PDB file of C-alpha atoms in Angstrom:
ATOM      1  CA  UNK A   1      97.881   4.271  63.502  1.00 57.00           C
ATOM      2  CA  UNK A   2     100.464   3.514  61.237  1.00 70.00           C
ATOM      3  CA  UNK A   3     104.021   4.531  62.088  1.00 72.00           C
ATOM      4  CA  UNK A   4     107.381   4.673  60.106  1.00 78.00           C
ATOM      5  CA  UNK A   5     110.603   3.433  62.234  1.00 77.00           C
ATOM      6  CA  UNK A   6     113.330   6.044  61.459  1.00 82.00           C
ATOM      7  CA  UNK A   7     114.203   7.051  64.278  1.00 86.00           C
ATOM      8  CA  UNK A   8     113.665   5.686  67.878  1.00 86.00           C
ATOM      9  CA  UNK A   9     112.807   9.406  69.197  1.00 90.00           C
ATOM     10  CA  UNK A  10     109.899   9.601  67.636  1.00 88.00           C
ATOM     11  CA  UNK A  11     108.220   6.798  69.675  1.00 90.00           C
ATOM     12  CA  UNK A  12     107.323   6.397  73.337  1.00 92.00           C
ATOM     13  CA  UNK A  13     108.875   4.502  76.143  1.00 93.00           C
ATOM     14  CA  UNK A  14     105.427   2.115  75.759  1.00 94.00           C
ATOM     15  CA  UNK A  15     105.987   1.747  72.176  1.00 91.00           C
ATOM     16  CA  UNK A  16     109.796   1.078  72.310  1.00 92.00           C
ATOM     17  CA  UNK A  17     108.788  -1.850  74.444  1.00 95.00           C
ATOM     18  CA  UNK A  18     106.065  -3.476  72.556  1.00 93.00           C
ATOM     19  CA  UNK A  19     108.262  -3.702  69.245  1.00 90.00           C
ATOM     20  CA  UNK A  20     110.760  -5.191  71.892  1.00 94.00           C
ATOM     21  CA  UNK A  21     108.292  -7.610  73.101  1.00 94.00           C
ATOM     22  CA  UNK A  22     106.874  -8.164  69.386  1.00 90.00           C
ATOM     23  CA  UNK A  23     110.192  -8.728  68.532  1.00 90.00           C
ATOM     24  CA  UNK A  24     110.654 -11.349  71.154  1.00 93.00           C
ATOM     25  CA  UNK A  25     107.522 -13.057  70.090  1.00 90.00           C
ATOM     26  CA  UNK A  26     108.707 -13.678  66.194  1.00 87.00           C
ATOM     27  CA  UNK A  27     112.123 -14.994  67.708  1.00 88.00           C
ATOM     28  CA  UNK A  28     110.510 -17.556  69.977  1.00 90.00           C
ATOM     29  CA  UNK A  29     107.682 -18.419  67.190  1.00 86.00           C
ATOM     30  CA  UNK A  30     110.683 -19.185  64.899  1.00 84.00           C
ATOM     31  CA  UNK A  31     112.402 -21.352  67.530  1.00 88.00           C
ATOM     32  CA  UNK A  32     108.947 -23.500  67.760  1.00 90.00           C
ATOM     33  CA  UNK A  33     108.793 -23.381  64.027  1.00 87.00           C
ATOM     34  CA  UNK A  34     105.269 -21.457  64.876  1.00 84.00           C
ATOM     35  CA  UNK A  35     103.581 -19.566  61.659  1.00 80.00           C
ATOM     36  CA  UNK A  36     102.470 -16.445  61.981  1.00 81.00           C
ATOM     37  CA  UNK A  37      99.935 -15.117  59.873  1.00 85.00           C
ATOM     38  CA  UNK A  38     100.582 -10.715  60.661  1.00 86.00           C
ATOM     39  CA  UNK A  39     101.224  -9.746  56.778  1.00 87.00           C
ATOM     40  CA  UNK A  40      99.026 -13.040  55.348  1.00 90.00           C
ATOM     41  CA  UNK A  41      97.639 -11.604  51.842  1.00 91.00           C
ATOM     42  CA  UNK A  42     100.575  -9.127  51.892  1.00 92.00           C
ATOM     43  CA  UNK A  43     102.781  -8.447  49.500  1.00 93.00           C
ATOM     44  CA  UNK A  44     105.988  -6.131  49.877  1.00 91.00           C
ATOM     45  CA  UNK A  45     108.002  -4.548  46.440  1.00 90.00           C
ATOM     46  CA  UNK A  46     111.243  -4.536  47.470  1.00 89.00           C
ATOM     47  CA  UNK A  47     114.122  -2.567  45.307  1.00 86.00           C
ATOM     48  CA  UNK A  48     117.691  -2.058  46.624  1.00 83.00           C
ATOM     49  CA  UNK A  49     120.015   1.152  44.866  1.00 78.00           C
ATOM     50  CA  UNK A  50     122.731  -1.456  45.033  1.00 79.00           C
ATOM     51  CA  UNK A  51     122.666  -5.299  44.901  1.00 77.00           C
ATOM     52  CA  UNK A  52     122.613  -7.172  48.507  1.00 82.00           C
ATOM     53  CA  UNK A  53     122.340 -10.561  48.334  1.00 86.00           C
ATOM     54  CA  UNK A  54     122.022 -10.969  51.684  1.00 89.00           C
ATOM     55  CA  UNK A  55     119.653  -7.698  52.727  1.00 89.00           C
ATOM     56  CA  UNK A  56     117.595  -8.935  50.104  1.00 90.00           C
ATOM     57  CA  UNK A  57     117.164 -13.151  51.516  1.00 92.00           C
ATOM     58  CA  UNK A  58     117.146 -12.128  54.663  1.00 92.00           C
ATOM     59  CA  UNK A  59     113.774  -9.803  53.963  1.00 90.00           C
ATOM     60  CA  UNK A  60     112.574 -12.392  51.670  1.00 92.00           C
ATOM     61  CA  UNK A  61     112.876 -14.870  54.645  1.00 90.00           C
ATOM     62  CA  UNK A  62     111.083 -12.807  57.399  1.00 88.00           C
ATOM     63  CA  UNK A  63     108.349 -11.982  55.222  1.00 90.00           C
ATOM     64  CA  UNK A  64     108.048 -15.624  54.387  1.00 89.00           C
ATOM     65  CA  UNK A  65     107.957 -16.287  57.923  1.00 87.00           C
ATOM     66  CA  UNK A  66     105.011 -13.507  58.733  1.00 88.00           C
ATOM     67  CA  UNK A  67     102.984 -14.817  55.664  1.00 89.00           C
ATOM     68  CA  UNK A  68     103.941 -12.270  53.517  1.00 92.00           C
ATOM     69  CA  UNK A  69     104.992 -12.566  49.642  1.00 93.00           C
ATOM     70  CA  UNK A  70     107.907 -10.417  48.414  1.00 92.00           C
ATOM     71  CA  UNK A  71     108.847  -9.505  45.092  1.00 92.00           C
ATOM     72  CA  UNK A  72     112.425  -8.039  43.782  1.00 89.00           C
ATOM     73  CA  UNK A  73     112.364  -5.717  41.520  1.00 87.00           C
ATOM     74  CA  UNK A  74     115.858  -5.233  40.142  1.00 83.00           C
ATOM     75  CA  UNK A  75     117.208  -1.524  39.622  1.00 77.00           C
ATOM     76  CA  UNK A  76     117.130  -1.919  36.003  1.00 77.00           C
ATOM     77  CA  UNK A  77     113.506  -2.810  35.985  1.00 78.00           C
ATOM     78  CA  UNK A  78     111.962   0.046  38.333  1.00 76.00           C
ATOM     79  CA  UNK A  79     113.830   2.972  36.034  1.00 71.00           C
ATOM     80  CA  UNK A  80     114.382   4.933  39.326  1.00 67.00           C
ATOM     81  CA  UNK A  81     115.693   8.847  38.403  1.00 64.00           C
ATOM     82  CA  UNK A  82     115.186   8.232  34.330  1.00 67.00           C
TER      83      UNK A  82
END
């Protein structure tokens, strides 16, 4: 079951510690220079109300590093509330 992380009351004591451990996991691979393949054939939209260099490269990077594509699409572009 898919779950949205907003706020950490809404999980379990279990489930806190498997994104821990999953967490853990992703650092180390990184460290080894492992791939991982969780979001392979994935591709994330990402928009941002204001511009963040870095928010934006450092999602760009982790999906990169899961297998995952991203694609910016600038405010201007998406039309959001027009």
């Amino acid at each position: 079951m898919k779950k949205d992380l907003l706020t950490l009351l809404d999980f379990s004591g279990k489930e806190i510690l498997t994104m821990i451990n999953k967490a853990a996991d992703y650092k180390k691979a990184v460290k080894t220079r492992t791939a991982h393949s969780d979001l392979e054939g994935r591709t994330v939209a990402m928009f941002f109300e204001k511009p963040s260099l870095w928010t934006r490269t450092t999602f760009e990077t982790g999906l990169l590093q899961l297998g995952g594509h991203a694609v910016y699409l600038p405010p201007e572009s998406i039309q959001i509330g027009q």
